[in-house]
Coordinates of C-alpha atoms and ligand atoms in Angstrom, one line a residue:
X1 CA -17.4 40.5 45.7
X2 CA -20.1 41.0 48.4
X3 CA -20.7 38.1 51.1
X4 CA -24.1 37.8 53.2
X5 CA -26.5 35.2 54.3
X6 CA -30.1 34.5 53.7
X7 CA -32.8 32.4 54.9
X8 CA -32.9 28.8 54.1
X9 CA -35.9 28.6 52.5
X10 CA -35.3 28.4 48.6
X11 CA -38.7 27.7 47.1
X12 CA -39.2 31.2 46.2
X13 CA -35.9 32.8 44.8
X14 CA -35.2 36.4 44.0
X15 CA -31.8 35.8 43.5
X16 CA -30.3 35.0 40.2
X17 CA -29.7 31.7 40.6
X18 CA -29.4 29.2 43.4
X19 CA -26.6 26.5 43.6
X20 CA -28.0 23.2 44.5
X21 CA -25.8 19.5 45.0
X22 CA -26.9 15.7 44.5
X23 CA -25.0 12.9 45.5
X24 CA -24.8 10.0 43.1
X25 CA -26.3 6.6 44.2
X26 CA -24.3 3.5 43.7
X27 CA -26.5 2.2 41.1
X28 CA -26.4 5.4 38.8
X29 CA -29.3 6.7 40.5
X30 CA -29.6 10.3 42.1
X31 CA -30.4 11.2 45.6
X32 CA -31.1 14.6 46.1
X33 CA -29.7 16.9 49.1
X34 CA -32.4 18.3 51.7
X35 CA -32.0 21.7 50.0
X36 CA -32.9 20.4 46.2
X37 CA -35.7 18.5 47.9
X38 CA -37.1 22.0 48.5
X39 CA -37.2 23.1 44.3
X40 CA -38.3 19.3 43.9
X41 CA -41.0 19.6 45.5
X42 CA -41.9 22.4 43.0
X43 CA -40.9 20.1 39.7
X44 CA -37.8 21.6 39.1
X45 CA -35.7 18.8 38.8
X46 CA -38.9 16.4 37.2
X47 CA -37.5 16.4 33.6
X48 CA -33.9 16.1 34.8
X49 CA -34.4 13.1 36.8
X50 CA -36.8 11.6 34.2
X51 CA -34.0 11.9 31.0
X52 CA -31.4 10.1 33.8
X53 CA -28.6 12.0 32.2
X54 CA -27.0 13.8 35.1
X55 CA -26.3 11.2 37.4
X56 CA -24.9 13.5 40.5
X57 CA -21.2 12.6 39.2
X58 CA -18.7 14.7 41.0
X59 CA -17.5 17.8 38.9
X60 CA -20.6 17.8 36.5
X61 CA -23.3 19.9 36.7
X62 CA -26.7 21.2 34.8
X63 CA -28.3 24.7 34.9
X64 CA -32.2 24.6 34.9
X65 CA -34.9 27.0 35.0
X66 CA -35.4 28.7 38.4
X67 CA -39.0 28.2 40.5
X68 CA -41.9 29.3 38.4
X69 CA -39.2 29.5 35.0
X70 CA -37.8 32.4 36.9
X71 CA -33.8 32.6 37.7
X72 CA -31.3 29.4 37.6
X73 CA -31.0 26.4 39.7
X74 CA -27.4 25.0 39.4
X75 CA -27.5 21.1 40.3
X76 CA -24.0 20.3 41.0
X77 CA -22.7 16.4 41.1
X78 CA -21.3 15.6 44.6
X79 CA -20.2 12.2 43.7
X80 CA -20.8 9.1 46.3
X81 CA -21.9 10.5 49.2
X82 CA -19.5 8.5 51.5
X83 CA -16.6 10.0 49.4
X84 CA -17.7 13.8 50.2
X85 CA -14.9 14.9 51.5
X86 CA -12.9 18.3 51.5
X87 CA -11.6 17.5 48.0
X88 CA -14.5 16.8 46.8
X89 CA -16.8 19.7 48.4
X90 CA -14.0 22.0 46.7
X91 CA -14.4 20.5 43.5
X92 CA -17.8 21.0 43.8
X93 CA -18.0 24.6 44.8
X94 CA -15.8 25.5 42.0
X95 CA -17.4 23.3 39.4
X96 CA -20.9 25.4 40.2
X97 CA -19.4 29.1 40.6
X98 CA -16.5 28.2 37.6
X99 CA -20.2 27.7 35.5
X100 CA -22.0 30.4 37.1
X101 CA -19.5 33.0 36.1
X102 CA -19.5 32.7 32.3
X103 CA -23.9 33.0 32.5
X104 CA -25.5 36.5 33.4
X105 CA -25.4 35.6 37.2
X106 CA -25.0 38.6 39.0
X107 CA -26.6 36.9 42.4
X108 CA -26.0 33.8 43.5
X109 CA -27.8 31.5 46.7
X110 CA -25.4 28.8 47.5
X111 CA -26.1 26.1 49.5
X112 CA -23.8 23.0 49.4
X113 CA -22.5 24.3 53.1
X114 CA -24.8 22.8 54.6
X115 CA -23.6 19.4 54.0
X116 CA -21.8 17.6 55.9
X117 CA -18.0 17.7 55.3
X118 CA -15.2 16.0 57.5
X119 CA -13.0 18.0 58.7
X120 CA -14.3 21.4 57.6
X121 CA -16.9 23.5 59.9
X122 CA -19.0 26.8 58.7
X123 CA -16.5 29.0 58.5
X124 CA -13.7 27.0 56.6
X125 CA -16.6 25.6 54.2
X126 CA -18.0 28.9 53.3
X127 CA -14.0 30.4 53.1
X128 CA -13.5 27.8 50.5
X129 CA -16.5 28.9 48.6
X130 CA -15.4 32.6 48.9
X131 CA -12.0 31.7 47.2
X132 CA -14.1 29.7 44.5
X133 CA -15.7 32.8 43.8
X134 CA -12.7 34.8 43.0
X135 CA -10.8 32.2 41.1
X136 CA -14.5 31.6 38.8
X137 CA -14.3 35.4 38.3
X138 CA -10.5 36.2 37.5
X139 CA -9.8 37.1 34.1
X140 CA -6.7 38.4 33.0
X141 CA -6.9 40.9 29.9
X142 CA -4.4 43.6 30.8
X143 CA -2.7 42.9 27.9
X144 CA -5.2 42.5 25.5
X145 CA -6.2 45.0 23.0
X146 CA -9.8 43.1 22.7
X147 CA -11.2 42.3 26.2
X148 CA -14.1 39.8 26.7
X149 CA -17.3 41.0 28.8
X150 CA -15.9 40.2 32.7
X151 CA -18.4 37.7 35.1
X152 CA -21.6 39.6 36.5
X153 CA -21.2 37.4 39.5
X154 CA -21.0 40.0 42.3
X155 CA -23.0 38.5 45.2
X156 CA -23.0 35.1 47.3
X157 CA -25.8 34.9 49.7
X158 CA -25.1 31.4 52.3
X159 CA -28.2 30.2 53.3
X160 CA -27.5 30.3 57.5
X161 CA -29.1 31.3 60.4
X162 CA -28.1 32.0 64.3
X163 CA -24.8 31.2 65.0
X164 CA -24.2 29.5 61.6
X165 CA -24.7 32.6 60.3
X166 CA -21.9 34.5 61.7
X167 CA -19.5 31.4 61.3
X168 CA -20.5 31.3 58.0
X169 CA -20.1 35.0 57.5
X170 CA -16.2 35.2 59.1
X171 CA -15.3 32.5 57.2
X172 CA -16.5 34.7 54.0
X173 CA -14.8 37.4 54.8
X174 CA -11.3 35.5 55.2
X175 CA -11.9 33.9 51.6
X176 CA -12.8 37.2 50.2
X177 CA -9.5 38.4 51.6
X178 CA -7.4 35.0 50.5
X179 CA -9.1 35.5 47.0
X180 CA -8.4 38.9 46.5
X181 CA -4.6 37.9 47.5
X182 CA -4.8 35.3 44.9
X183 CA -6.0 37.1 42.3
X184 CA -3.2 40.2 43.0
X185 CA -0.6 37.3 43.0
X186 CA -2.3 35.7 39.8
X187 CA -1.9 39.2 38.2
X188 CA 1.8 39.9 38.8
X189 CA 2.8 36.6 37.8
X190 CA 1.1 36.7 34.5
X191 CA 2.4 40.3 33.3
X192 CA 5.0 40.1 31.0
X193 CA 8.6 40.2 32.3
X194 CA 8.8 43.6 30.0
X195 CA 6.3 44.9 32.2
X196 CA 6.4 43.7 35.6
X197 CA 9.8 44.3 36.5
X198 CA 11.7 44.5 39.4
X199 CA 10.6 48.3 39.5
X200 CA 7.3 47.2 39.0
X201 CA 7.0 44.9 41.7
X202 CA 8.4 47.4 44.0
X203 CA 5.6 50.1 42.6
X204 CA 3.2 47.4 43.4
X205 CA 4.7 47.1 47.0
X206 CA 4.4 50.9 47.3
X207 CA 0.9 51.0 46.6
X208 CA 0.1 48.2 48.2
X209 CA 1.5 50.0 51.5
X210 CA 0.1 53.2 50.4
X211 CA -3.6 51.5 50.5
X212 CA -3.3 49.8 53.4
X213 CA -0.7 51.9 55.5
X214 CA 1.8 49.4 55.9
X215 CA 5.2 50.5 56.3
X216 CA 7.6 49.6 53.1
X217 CA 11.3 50.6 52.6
X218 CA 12.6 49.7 48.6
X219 CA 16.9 49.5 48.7
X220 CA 18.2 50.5 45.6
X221 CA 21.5 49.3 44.2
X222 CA 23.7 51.5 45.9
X223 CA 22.0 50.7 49.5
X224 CA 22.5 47.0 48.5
X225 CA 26.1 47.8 47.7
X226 CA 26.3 49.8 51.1
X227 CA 24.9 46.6 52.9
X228 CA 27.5 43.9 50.6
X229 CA 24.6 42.1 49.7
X230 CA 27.4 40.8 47.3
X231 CA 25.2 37.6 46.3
X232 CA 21.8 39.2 45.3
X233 CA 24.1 41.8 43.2
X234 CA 25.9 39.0 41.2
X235 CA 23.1 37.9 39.7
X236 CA 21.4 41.6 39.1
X237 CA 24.4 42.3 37.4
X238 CA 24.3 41.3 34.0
X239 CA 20.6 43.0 33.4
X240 CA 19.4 46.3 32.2
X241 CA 16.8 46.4 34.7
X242 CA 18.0 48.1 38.2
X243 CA 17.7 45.4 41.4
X244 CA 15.0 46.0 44.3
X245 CA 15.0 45.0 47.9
X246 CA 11.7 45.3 48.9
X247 CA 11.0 45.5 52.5
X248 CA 7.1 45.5 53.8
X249 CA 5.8 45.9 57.4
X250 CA 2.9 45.2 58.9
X251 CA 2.3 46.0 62.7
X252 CA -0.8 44.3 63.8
X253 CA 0.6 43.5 67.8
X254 CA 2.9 45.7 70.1
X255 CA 6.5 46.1 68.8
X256 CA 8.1 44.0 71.6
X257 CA 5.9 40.8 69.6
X258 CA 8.6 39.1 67.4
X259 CA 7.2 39.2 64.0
X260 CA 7.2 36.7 60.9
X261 CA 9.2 36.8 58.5
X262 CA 8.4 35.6 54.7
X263 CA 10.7 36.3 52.1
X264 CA 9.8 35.5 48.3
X265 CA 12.1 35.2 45.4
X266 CA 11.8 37.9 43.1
X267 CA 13.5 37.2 40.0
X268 CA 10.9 39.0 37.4
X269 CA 12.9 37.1 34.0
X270 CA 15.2 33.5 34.3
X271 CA 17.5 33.2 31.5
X272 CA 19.6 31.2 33.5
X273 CA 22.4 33.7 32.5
X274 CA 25.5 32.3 31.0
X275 CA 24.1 29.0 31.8
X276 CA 21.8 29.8 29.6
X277 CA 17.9 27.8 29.4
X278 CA 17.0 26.2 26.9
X279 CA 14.8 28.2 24.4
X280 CA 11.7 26.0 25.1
X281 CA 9.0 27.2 27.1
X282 CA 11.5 30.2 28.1
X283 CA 8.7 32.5 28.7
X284 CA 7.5 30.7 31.5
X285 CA 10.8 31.9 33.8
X286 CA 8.1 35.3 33.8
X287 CA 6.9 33.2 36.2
X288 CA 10.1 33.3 38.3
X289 CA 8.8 35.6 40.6
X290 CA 5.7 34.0 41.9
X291 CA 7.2 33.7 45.7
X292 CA 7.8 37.5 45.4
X293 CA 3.9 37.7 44.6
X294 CA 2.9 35.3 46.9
X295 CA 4.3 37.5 49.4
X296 CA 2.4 40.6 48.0
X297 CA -0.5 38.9 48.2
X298 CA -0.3 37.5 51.0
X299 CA 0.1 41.0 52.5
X300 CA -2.9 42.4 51.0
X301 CA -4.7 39.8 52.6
X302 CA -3.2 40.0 55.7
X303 CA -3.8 43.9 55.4
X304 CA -7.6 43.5 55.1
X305 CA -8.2 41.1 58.0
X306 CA -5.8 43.1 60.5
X307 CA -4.9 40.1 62.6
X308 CA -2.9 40.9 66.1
X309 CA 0.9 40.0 64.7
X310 CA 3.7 41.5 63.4
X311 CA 4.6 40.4 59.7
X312 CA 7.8 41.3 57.3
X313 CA 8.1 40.7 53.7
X314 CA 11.3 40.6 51.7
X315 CA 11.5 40.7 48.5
X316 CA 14.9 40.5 46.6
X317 CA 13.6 41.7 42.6
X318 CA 16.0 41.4 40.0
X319 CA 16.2 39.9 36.5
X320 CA 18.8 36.6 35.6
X321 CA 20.2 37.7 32.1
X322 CA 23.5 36.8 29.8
X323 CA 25.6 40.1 28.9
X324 CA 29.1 40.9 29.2
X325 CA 28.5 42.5 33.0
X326 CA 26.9 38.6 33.9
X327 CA 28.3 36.6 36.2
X328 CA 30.2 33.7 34.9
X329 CA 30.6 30.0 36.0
X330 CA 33.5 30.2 38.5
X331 CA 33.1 33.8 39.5
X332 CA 33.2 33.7 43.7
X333 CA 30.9 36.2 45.1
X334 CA 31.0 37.5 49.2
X335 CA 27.4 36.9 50.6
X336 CA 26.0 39.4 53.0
X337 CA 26.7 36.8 56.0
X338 CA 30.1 36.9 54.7
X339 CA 30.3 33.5 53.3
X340 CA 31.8 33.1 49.8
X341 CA 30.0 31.3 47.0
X342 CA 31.6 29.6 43.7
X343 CA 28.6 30.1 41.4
X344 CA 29.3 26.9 39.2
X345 CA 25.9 27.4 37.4
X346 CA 24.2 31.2 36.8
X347 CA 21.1 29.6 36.3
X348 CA 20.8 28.4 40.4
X349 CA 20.1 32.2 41.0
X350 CA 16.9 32.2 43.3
X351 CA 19.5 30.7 45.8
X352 CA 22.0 33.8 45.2
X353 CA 19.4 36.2 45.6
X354 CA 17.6 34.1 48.8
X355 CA 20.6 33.9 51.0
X356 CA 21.2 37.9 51.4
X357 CA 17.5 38.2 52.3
X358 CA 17.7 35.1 54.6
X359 CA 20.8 37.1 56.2
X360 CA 18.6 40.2 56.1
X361 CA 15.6 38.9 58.2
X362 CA 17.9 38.4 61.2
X363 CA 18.2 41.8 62.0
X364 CA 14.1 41.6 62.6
X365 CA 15.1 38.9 65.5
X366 CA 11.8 36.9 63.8
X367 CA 9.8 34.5 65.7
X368 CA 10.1 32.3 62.0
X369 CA 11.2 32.8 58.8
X370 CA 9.7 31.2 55.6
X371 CA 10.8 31.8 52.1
X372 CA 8.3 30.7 49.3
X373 CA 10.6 30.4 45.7
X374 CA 10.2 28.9 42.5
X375 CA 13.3 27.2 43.1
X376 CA 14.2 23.8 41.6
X377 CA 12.7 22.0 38.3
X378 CA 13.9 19.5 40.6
X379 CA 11.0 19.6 42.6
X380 CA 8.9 19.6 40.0
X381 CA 9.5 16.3 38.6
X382 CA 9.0 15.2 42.7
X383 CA 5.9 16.2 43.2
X384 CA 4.0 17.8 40.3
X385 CA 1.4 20.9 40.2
X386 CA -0.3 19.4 43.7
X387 CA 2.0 19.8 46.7
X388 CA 4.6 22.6 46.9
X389 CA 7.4 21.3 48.4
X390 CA 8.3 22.3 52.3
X391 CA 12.1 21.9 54.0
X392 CA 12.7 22.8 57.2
X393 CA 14.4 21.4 60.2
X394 CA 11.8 22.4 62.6
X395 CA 9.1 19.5 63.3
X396 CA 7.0 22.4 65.2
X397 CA 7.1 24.6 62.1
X398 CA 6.9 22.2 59.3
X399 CA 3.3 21.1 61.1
X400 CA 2.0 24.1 61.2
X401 CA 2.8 25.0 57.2
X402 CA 1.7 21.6 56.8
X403 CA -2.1 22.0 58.5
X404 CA -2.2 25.4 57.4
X405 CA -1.9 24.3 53.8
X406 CA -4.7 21.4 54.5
X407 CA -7.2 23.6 56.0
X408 CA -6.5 26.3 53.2
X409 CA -6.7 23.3 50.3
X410 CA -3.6 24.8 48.9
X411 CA -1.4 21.7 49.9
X412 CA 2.6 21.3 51.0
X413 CA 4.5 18.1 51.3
X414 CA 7.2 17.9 53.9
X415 CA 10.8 16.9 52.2
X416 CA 13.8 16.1 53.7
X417 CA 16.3 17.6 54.7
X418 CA 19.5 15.5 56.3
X419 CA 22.8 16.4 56.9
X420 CA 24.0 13.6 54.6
X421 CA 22.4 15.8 51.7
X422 CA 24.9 18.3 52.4
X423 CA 28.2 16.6 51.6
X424 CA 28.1 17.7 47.6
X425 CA 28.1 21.6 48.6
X426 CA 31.7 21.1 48.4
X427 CA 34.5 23.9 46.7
X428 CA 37.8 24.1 46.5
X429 CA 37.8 27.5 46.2
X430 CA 35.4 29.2 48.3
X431 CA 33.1 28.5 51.1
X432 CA 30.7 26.5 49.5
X433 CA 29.4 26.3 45.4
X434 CA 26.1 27.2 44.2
X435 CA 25.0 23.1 43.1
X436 CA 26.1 20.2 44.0
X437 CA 25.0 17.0 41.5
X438 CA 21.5 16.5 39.6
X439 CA 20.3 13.6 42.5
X440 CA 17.9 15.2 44.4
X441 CA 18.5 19.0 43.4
X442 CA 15.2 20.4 45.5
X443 CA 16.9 19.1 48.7
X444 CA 20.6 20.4 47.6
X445 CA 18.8 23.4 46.7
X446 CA 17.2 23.4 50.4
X447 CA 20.6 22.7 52.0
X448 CA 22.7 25.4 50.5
X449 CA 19.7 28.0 52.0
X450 CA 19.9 26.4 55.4
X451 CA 23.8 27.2 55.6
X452 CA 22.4 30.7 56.0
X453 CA 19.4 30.5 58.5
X454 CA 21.8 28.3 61.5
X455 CA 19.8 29.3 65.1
X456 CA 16.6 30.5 63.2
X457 CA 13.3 29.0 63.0
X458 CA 12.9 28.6 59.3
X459 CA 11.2 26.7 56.3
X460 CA 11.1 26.7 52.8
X461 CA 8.7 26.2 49.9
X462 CA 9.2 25.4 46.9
X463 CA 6.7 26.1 44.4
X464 CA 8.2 25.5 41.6
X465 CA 5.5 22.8 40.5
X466 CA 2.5 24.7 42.1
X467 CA 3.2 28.5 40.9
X468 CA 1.7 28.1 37.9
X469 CA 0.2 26.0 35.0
X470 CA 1.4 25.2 31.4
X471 CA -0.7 24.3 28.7
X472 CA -3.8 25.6 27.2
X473 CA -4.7 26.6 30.7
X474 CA -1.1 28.3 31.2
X475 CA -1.4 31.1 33.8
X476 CA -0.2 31.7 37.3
X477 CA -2.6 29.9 40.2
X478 CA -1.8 32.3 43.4
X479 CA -0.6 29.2 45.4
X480 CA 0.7 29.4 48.2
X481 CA -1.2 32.9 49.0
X482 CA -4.3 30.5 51.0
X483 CA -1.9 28.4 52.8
X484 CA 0.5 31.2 54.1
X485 CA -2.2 33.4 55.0
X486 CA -3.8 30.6 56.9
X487 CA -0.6 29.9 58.8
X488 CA -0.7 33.6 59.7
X489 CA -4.1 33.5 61.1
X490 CA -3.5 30.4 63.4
X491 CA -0.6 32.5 64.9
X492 CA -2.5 35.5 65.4
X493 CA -3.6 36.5 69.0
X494 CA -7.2 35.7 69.1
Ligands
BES1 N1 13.7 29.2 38.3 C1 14.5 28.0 38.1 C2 13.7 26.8 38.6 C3 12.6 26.3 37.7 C4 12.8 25.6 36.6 C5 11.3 26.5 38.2 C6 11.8 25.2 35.8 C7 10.2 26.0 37.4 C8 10.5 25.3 36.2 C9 15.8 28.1 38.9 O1 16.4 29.3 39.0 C10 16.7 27.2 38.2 O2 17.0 27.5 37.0 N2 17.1 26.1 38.8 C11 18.0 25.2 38.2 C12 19.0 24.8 39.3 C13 20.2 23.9 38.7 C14 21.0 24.8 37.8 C15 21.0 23.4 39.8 C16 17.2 24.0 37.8 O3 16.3 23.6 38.5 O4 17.5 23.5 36.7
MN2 MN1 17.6 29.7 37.3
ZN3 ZN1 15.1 30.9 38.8

């Protein structure tokens, strides 16, 4: 996808199309931005406005005929105009590209940065419309013998000028990065678990580093065993597919710059094990290692903006499967920290295979730590497919996950995380078991990880709610690739 800007005068077009907003009044009437007043002028809008059917409401729109019949003019509904707010300037963006990319647009003058938005200036308004761009184009079809024809849309041209201009422009270039990321992480979560394996994933992190020139290191099982990364090898055990500890590196500021640390769960299939699921909607634990391509794509994104920090990713990539090699309920495993674990239930795995990773990162002496899992059904039923859920014990840290995730539009909510929630992690027979009771099992889930990250500066999300969708729209979303790759940028040397 190509970014530029253009002058702002739209009466003549020889783009494609031109995207074009109108508040609606409070009496059902229309009020035109300054930009449509420009086509208006011109009678583009004259049979529109005399029918009265498009009344400017907020995530409708109508294509017309372009200037002189030629090209597209896309009038978008902003809703009441003392409601235009980030939400609704996102809904907005993506209502017009999301319709732009199934005509034959290849070319596309937008313009609904210029309005006014609370909160948001040049840059963050046009990197919003750059990740609209890429989620209105993304298909997926890998696996489909019959592909459908894939959106012309290729080109965005902002209508800026000066310093606008170049605000407008970095902020572009940011979203065209974050969308990329999105759309890599979209991709891995929607293969099929027969495909995207743990070797996959690993392969992916190869070429990734190969493209890029990061630095990546993949431990096999052996190296693991070498290591006593006893927990993430529990749960690897009872599958076919060998285990991967994927290690990325990218070196952005001078070595002696402690770097961040994210660490995604990787489990590429959750059968729960010997716990086994339930067979409804089974398939969807494909999606169990969405915090595995969150990472990955958050690296890519990372990659192509080359920000001054230093950044690891580790990604512990195994399958959770039922065999006659499978852990069991009551088997006691060694971590890597040394701790022993009663695993009461296979199927709380991500915390397993999270721990030795969390051990892992200390040996990077990281300036934070944040692991991104689909971790807890738990924490879907708290909060939904609209915040993922953030834990941490740092105030400092939690704010700036928190912000990050505002100004990205890709949205956290801070849960708690209290001693008192400890007291069920509980065992008679080893260190602590691997679940407590059913009340409040995102924050149990929390508190068994933060027995292994004591003296770090560390949060979690959970993204079990936000990873992906279910329904007719079923398919990964990317989340949280914007908000982490935000929080990397804030911390970035200027
Ligand atoms: N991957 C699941 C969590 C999950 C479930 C995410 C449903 C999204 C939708 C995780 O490994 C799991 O199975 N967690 C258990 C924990 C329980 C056994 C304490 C859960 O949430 O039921
Ligand atoms: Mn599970
Ligand atoms: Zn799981």
């Amino acid at each position: 996808m190509k970014f530029i800007t253009r002058s702002s005068n739209i009466s003549k077009l020889s783009e494609d199309a031109v995207v074009i907003g109108a508040f609606s009044g409070h009496k059902g009437t229309l009020s035109l931005s300054a930009d449509a007043e420009q086509l208006h002028a011109q009678g583009v809008f004259a049979n529109t406005l005399a029918l009265g059917d498009f009344t400017g409401e907020l995530g409708k729109h109508v294509i017309l005929p372009g200037p002189k019949n030629k090209g597209r003019v896309v009038l978008v509904g902003l809703g009441v105009a003392d409601k235009f707010d980030a939400k609704a300037y996102k809904k907005a963006t993506q209502t017009a590209l999301g319709a732009l990319a199934s005509t034959q647009t290849s070319d596309v003058v937008f313009t609904l940065h210029k309005l006014a938005v609370p909160g948001l200036d040049n840059a963050a308004k046009s990197r919003i419309a750059a990740v609209a761009a890429h989620e209105a184009c993304y298909r997926f079809d890998l696996t489909k013998s019959k592909k459908e024809p894939s959106p012309k849309l290729t080109s965005i041209a902002f209508t800026a000028e000066g310093t606008a201009a170049k605000e407008v422009l970095n902020g572009a270039e940011q979203g065209n990065a974050v969308g990329e990321g999105i759309s890599f992480a979209k991709t891995l979560g929607n293969l099929p678990p027969n495909i995207c394996t743990p070797s996959y994933l690993a392969m992916e992190a190869k070429k990734l580093a190969k493209t890029y020139k990061l630095e990546v290191e993949v431990l096999d099982k052996k190296q693991c065993e070498a290591l006593k990364m006893g927990s993430f090898l529990a749960v690897a055990q009872g599958s076919a597919q060998a285990p991967k500890f994927i290690v990325l590196k990218y070196n952005g500021a001078p070595k002696t710059q402690a770097p961040v640390v994210l660490v995604g769960k990787g489990i590429t299939f959750d059968s729960g094990g010997i716990s086994l699921k339930p067979g409804e909607a089974m398939d969807e634990m494909k999606y169990d290692m969405c915090g595995a391509a969150s990472v990955l794509g958050t690296f890519r994104a990372i990659a192509q903006l080359k920000p001054k920090l230093n950044l690891i990713g580790i990604i512990p990539a195994c399958e959770n499967m039922p065999s006659g090699s499978a852990i069991k309920p009551g088997d006691i495993v060694t971590t890597l920290s040394g701790l022993t674990v009663e695993i009461l239930n296979t199927d709380a795995e991500g915390r397993l295979i999270l721990n030795d990773a969390l051990t892992y990162s200390r040996r990077f002496k990281p300036a934070a730590v944040v692991d991104i899992a689909t971790l807890t059904g738990a924490c879907v039923i708290a909060l939904g497919g609209v915040h993922s859920g953030l834990f941490s014990k740092s105030d400092a840290l939690a704010t700036e996950l928190l912000q990050a995730g505002a100004a990205a539009s890709d949205t956290a909510w801070r849960m708690p995380l209290d001693d008192e929630y400890q007291e069920g992690l509980k065992s008679n027979f080893a260190d602590m078991p691997n679940i407590a009771s059913r009340a409040a099992g995102s924050v149990t889930a929390a508190c068994f990880l933060s027995r292994y990250t004591e003296g770090l500066e560390w949060a979690h999300l959970d993204i079990a709610g936000t990873a992906w969708k279910q329904g007719t729209a079923k398919g990964a979303t990317g989340r949280p690739v914007g908000l982490l790759t935000q929080f990397l940028l804030n911390r970035a040397d200027k």
